[in-house]
Short mmCIF file of C-alpha atoms in Angstrom, two decimals:
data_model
loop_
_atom_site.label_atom_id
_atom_site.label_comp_id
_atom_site.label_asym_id
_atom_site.label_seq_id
_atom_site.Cartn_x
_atom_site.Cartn_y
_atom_site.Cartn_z
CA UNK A 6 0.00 0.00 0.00
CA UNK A 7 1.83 2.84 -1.33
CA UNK A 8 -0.28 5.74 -0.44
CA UNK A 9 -2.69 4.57 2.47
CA UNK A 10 -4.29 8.05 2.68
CA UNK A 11 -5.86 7.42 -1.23
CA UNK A 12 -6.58 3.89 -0.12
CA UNK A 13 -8.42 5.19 3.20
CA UNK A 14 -10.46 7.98 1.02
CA UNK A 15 -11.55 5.16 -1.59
CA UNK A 16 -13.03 2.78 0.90
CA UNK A 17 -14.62 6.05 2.75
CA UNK A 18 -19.12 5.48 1.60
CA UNK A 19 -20.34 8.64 -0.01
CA UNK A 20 -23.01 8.81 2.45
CA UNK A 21 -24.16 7.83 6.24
CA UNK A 22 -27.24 5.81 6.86
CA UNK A 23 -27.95 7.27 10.74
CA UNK A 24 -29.21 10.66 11.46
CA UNK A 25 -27.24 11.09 15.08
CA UNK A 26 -23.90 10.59 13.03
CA UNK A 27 -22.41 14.10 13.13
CA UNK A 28 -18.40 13.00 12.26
CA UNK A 29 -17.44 10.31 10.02
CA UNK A 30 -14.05 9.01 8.93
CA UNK A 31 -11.61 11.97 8.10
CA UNK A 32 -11.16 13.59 11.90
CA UNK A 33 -8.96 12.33 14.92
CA UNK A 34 -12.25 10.18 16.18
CA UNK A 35 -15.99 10.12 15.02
CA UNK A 36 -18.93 11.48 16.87
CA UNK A 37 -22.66 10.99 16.95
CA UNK A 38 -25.34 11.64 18.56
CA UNK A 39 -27.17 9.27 21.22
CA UNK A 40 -30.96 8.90 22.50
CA UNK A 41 -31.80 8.91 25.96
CA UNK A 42 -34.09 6.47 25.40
CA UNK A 43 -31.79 3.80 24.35
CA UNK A 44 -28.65 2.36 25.57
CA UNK A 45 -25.00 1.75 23.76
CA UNK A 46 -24.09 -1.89 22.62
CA UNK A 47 -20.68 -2.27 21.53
CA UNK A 48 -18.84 -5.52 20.44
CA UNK A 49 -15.55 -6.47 18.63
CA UNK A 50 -14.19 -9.70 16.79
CA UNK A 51 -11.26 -10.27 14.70
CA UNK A 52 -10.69 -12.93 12.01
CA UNK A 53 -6.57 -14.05 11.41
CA UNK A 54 -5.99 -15.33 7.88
CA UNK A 55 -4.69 -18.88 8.32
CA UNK A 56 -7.16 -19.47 11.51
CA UNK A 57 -10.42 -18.21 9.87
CA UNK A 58 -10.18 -18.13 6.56
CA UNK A 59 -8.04 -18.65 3.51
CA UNK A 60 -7.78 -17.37 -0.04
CA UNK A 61 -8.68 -21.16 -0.62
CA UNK A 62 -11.71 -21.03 1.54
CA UNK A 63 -13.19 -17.59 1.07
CA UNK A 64 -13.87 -15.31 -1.74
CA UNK A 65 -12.34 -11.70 -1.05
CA UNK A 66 -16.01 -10.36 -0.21
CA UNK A 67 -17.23 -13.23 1.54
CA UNK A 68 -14.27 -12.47 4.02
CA UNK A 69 -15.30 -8.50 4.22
CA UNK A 70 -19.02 -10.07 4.80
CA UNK A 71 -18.32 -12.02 7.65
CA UNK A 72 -15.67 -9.86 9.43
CA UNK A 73 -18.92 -7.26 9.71
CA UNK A 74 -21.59 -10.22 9.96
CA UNK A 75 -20.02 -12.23 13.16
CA UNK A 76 -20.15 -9.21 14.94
CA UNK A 77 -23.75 -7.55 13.94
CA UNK A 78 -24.33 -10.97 15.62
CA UNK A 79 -23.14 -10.28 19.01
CA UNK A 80 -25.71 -7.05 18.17
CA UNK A 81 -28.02 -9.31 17.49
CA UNK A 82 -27.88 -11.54 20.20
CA UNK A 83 -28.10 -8.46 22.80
CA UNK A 84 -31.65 -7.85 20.89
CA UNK A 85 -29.59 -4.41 19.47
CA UNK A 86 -30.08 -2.44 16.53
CA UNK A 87 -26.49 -2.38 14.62
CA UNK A 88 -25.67 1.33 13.70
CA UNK A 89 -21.98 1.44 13.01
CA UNK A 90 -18.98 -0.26 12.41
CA UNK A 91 -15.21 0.38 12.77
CA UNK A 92 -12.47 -1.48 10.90
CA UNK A 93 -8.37 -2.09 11.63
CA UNK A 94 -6.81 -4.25 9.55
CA UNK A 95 -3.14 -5.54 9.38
CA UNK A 96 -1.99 -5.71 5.78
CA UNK A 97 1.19 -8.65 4.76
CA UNK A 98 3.56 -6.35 3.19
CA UNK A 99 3.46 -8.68 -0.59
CA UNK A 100 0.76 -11.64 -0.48
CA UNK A 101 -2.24 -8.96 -0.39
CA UNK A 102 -3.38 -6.80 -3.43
CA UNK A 103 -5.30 -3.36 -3.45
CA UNK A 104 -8.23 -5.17 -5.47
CA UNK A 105 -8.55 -7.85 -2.99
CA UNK A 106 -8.43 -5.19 -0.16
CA UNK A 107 -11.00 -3.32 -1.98
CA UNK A 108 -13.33 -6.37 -2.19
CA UNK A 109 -12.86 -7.11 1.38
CA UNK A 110 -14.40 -3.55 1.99
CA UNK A 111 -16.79 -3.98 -0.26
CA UNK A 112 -18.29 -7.29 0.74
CA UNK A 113 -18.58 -5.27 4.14
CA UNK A 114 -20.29 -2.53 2.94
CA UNK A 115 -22.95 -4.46 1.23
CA UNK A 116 -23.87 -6.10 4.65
CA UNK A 117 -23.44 -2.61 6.42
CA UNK A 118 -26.30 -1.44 3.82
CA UNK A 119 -28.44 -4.04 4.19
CA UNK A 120 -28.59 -3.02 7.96
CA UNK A 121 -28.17 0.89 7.16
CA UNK A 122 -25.20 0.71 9.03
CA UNK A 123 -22.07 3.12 8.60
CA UNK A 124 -18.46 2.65 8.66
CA UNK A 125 -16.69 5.73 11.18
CA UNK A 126 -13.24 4.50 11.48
CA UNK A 127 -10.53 2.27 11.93
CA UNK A 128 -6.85 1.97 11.93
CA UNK A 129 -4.71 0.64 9.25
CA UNK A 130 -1.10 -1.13 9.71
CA UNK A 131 1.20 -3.29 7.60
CA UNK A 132 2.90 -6.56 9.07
CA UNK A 133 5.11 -9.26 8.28
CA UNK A 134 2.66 -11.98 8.98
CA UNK A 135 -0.40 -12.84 8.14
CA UNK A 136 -3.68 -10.25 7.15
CA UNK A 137 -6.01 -9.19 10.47
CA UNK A 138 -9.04 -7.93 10.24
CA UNK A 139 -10.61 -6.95 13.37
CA UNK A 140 -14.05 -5.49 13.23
CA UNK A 141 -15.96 -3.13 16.07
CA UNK A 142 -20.29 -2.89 15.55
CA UNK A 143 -21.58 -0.27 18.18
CA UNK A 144 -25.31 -0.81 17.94
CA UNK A 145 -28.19 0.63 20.68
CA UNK A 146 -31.37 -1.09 22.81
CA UNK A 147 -34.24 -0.05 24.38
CA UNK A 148 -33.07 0.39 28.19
CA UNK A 149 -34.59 -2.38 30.10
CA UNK A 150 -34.72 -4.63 26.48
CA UNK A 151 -31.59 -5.79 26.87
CA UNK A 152 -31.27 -9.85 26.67
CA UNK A 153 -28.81 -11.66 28.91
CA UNK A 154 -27.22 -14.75 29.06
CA UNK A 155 -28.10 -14.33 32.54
CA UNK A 156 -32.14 -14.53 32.56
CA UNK A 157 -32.31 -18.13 32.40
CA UNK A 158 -34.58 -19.65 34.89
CA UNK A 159 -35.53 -23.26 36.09
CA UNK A 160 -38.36 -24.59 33.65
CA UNK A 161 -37.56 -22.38 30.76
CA UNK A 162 -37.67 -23.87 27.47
CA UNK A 163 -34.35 -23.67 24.90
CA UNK A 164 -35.04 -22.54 21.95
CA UNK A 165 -32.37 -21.40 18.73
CA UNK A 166 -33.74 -19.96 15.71
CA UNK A 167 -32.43 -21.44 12.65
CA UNK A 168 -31.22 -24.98 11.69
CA UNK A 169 -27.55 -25.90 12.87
CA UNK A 170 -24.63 -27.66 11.45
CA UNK A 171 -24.66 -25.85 7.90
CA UNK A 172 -21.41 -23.83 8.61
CA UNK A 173 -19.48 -26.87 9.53
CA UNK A 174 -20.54 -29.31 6.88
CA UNK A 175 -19.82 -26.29 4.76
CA UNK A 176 -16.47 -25.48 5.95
CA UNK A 177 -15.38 -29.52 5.44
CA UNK A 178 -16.48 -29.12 1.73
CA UNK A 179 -14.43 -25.73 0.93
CA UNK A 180 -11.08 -27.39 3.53
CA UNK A 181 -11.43 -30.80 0.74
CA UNK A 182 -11.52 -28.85 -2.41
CA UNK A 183 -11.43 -25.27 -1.98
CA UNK A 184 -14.22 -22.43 -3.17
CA UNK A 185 -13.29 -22.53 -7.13
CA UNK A 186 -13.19 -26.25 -7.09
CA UNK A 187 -16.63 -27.15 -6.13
CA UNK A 188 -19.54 -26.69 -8.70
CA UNK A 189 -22.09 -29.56 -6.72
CA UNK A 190 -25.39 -26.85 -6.11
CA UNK A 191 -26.18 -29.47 -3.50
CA UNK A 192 -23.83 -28.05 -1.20
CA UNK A 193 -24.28 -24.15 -1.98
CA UNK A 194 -26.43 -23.54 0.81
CA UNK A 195 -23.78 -25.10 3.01
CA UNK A 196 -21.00 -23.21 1.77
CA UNK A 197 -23.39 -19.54 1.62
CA UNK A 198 -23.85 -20.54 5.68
CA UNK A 199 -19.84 -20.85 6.17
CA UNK A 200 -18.77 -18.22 3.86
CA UNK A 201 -21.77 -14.99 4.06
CA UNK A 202 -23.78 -16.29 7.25
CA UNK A 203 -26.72 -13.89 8.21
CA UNK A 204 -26.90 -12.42 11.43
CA UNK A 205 -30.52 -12.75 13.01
CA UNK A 206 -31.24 -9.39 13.72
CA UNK A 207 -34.52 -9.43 12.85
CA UNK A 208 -35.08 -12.28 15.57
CA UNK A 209 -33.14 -11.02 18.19
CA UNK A 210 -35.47 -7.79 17.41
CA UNK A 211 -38.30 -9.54 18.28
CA UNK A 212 -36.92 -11.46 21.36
CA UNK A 213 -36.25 -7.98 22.71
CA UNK A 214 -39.41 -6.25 22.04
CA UNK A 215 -41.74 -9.41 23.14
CA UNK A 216 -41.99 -8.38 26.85
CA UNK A 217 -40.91 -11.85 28.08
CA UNK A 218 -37.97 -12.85 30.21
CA UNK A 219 -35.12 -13.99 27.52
CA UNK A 220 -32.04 -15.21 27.98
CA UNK A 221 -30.41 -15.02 24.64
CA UNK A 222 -26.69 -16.03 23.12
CA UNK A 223 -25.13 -15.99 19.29
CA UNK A 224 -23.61 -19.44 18.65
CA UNK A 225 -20.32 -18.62 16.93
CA UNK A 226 -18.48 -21.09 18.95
CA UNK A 227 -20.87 -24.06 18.88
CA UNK A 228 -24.20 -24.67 20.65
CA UNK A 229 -22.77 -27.14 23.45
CA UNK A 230 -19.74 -23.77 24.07
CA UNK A 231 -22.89 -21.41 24.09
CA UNK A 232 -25.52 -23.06 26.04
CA UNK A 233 -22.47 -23.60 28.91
CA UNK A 234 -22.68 -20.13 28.82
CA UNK A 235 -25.70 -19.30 29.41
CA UNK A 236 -25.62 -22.17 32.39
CA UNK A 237 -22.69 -20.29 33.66
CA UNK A 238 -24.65 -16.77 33.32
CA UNK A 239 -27.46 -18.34 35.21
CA UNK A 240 -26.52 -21.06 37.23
CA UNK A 241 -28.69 -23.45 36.20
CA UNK A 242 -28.38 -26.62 33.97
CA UNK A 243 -29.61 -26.77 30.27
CA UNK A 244 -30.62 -29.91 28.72
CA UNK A 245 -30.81 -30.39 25.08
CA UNK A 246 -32.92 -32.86 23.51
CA UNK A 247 -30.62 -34.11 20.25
CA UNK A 248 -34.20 -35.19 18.80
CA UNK A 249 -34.94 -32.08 18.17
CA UNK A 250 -31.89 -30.05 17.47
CA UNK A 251 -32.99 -28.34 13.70
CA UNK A 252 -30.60 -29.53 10.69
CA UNK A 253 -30.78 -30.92 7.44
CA UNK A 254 -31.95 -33.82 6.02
CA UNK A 255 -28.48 -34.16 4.41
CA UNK A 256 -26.86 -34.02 7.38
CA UNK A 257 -28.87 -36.35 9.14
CA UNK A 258 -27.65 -39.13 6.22
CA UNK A 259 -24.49 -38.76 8.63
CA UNK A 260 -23.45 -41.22 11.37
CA UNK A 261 -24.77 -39.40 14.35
CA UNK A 262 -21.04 -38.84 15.76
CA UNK A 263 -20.28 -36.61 12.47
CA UNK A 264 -23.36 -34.89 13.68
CA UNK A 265 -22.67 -33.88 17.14
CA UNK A 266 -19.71 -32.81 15.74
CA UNK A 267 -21.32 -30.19 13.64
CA UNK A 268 -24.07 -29.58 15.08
CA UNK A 269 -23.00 -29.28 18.96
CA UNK A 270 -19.43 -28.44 18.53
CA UNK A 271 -18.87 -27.22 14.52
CA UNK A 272 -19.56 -23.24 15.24
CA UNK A 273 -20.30 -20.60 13.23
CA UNK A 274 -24.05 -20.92 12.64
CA UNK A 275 -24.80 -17.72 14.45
CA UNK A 276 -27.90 -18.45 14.80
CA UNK A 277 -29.60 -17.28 18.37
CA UNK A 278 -29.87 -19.71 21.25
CA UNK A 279 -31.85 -18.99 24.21
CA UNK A 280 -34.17 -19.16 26.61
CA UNK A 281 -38.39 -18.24 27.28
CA UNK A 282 -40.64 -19.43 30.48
CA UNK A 283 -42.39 -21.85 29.61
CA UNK A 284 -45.84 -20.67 30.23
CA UNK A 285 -44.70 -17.81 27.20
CA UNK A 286 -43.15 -20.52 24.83
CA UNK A 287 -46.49 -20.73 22.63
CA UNK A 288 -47.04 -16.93 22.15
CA UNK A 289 -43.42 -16.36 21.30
CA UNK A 290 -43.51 -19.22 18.50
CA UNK A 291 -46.64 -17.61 17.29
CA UNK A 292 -44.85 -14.34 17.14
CA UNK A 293 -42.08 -15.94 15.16
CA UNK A 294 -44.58 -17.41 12.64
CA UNK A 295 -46.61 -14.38 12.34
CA UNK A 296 -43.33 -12.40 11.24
CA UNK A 297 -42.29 -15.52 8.76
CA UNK A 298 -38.70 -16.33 11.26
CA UNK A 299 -37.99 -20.08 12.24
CA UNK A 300 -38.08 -20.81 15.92
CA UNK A 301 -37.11 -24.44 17.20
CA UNK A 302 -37.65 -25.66 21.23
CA UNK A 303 -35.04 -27.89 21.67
CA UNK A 304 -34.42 -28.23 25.53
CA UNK A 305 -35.22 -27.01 29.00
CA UNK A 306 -33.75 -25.56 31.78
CA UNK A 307 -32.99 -27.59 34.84
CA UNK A 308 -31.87 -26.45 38.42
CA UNK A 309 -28.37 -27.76 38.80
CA UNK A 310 -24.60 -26.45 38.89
CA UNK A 311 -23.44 -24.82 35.68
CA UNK A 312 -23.23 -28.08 33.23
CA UNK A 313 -25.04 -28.96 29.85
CA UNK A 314 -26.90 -32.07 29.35
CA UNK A 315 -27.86 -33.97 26.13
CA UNK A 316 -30.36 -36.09 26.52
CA UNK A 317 -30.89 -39.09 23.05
CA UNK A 318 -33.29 -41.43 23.78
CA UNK A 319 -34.46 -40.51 27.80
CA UNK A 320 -30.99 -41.10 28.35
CA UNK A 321 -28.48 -37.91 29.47
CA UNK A 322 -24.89 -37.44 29.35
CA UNK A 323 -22.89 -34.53 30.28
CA UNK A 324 -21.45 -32.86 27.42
CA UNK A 325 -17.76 -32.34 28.90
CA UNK A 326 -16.63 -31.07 25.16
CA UNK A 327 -17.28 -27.42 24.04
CA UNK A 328 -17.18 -25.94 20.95
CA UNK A 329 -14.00 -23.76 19.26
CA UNK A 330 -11.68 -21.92 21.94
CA UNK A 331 -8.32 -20.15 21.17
CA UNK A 332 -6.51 -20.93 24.41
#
């Protein structure tokens, strides 16, 4: 990157999507405005070439997509509104051209419009190593809307809101033959969940603005890492019924240890898992229905000390395994 300043104005959007946006990119910091009625929600992820994602694996705006995505998740599963986005990125000093920096930015901007969502800053740096990209989404809730991993009760129902598994399976196909190698349509929905997942905004929306007592978490690392969680968050004990764990008839072809594996433990589905009492369960799936979003009751919540159970077949085991960690 020979002149980062040119670089910086050419991935700068020609206009903001939010009103209480006052300074953009091209000052020391940006500034906008905030409502009393609503509160800040800020979170941050970063994605390391080599660890998520390879030129093999991902298509240059596929990577931009889900740098923004996996974050407007954590939005998401707060029951936020996404607003804006800031970007730093660590460039390799050869293996990295301007046109595939470009379409990293782009793919991001496409998801940023879909959710009128602008970009206010960043930081950019070269390195020796491999490309960073690490993403912040600041985002805003109702005060008093915001959903916890810590509202879990005893005799809740688990619910997640989308069928699980599809990043994984996805993720084998693209590590076997690589993204320009694979022409089966079979397996494009698997690859589109891996590669440009879609954050569940719209659900996590509704969760908020329901009135009921949610307990609510993104499953980026797996659903066995995330439901521990929300045990954790709670103290209780979630049980999870495999029967009814969503997924494809594809996957279900599968011996049922390659799906545990992707469903439980494969990540990246970022779907919303959570939690409802259950005298609410029935309105809140009619909700769902009414606005055309999938909702699936897969498990209640038990009093115990912090675990996660899987029951198959009225028997339980305690799942000791979580999903993706980095330490």
């Amino acid at each position: 990157m020979n002149n980062e300043v040119n670089w910086i104005r050419g991935i700068t959007p020609n206009k903001h999507h939010q009103q209480q946006l006052k300074v953009g990119i091209g000052d020391d910091a940006a500034i906008y405005g905030h409502d009393k009625k609503m509160e800040s929600v800020v979170a941050v992820d970063t994605m390391v070439e080599g660890i998520h994602f390879t030129k093999q694996t991902m298509p240059m705006k596929s990577i931009g997509h889900k740098a923004l995505a996996v974050n407007i998740s954590d939005i998401a599963a707060m029951g936020a509104i996404p607003q804006y986005y800031l970007v730093s990125i660590a460039i390799p000093k050869t293996s990295w051209k301007k046109k595939e920096l470009n379409d990293i930015y782009n793919g991001m901007n496409e998801l940023a419009t879909v959710w009128s969502m602008d970009l206010i800053g960043g930081d950019t740096v070269s390195t020796n190593d491999a490309l960073v990209i690490s993403v912040t989404v600041i985002g805003k809730v109702e005060k008093e809307r915001r959903l916890l991993r810590s509202n879990a009760r005893c005799g809740d129902v688990v619910f997640v809101t989308g069928e699980l598994g599809l990043s994984a399976y996805g993720l084998q196909a693209l590590l076997e033959k690589g993204y320009e190698n694979i022409d089966d349509d079979e397996l494009l929905p698997y690859l589109q969940a891996h590669q440009k997942p879609d954050p569940h905004v719209r659900a996590g929306r509704l969760l908020a603005n329901c009135g009921y007592r949610i307990a609510l978490n993104d499953i980026s690392d797996g659903l066995a890492s995330e439901a521990k969680e929300i045990a954790d968050a709670s103290q209780v004990t979630v049980e999870l019924d495999w029967a009814a764990i969503p997924t494809t008839n594809k996957l279900k072809e599968y011996p049922q240890e390659k799906q545990e594996e992707w469903l439980l433990y494969g990540g990246e589905d970022f779907k919303l898992v959570g939690t409802i009492g259950k005298e609410n369960w029935e309105k809140l799936k009619a909700a769902f229905q009414a606005h055309s979003l999938p909702i699936f009751k897969i498990g209640s919540i038990l009093t115990g000390n912090s675990e996660v159970l899987l029951k198959k077949e009225n028997k339980r085991e305690v799942l000791k395994k979580t999903g993706y960690g980095h330490l």
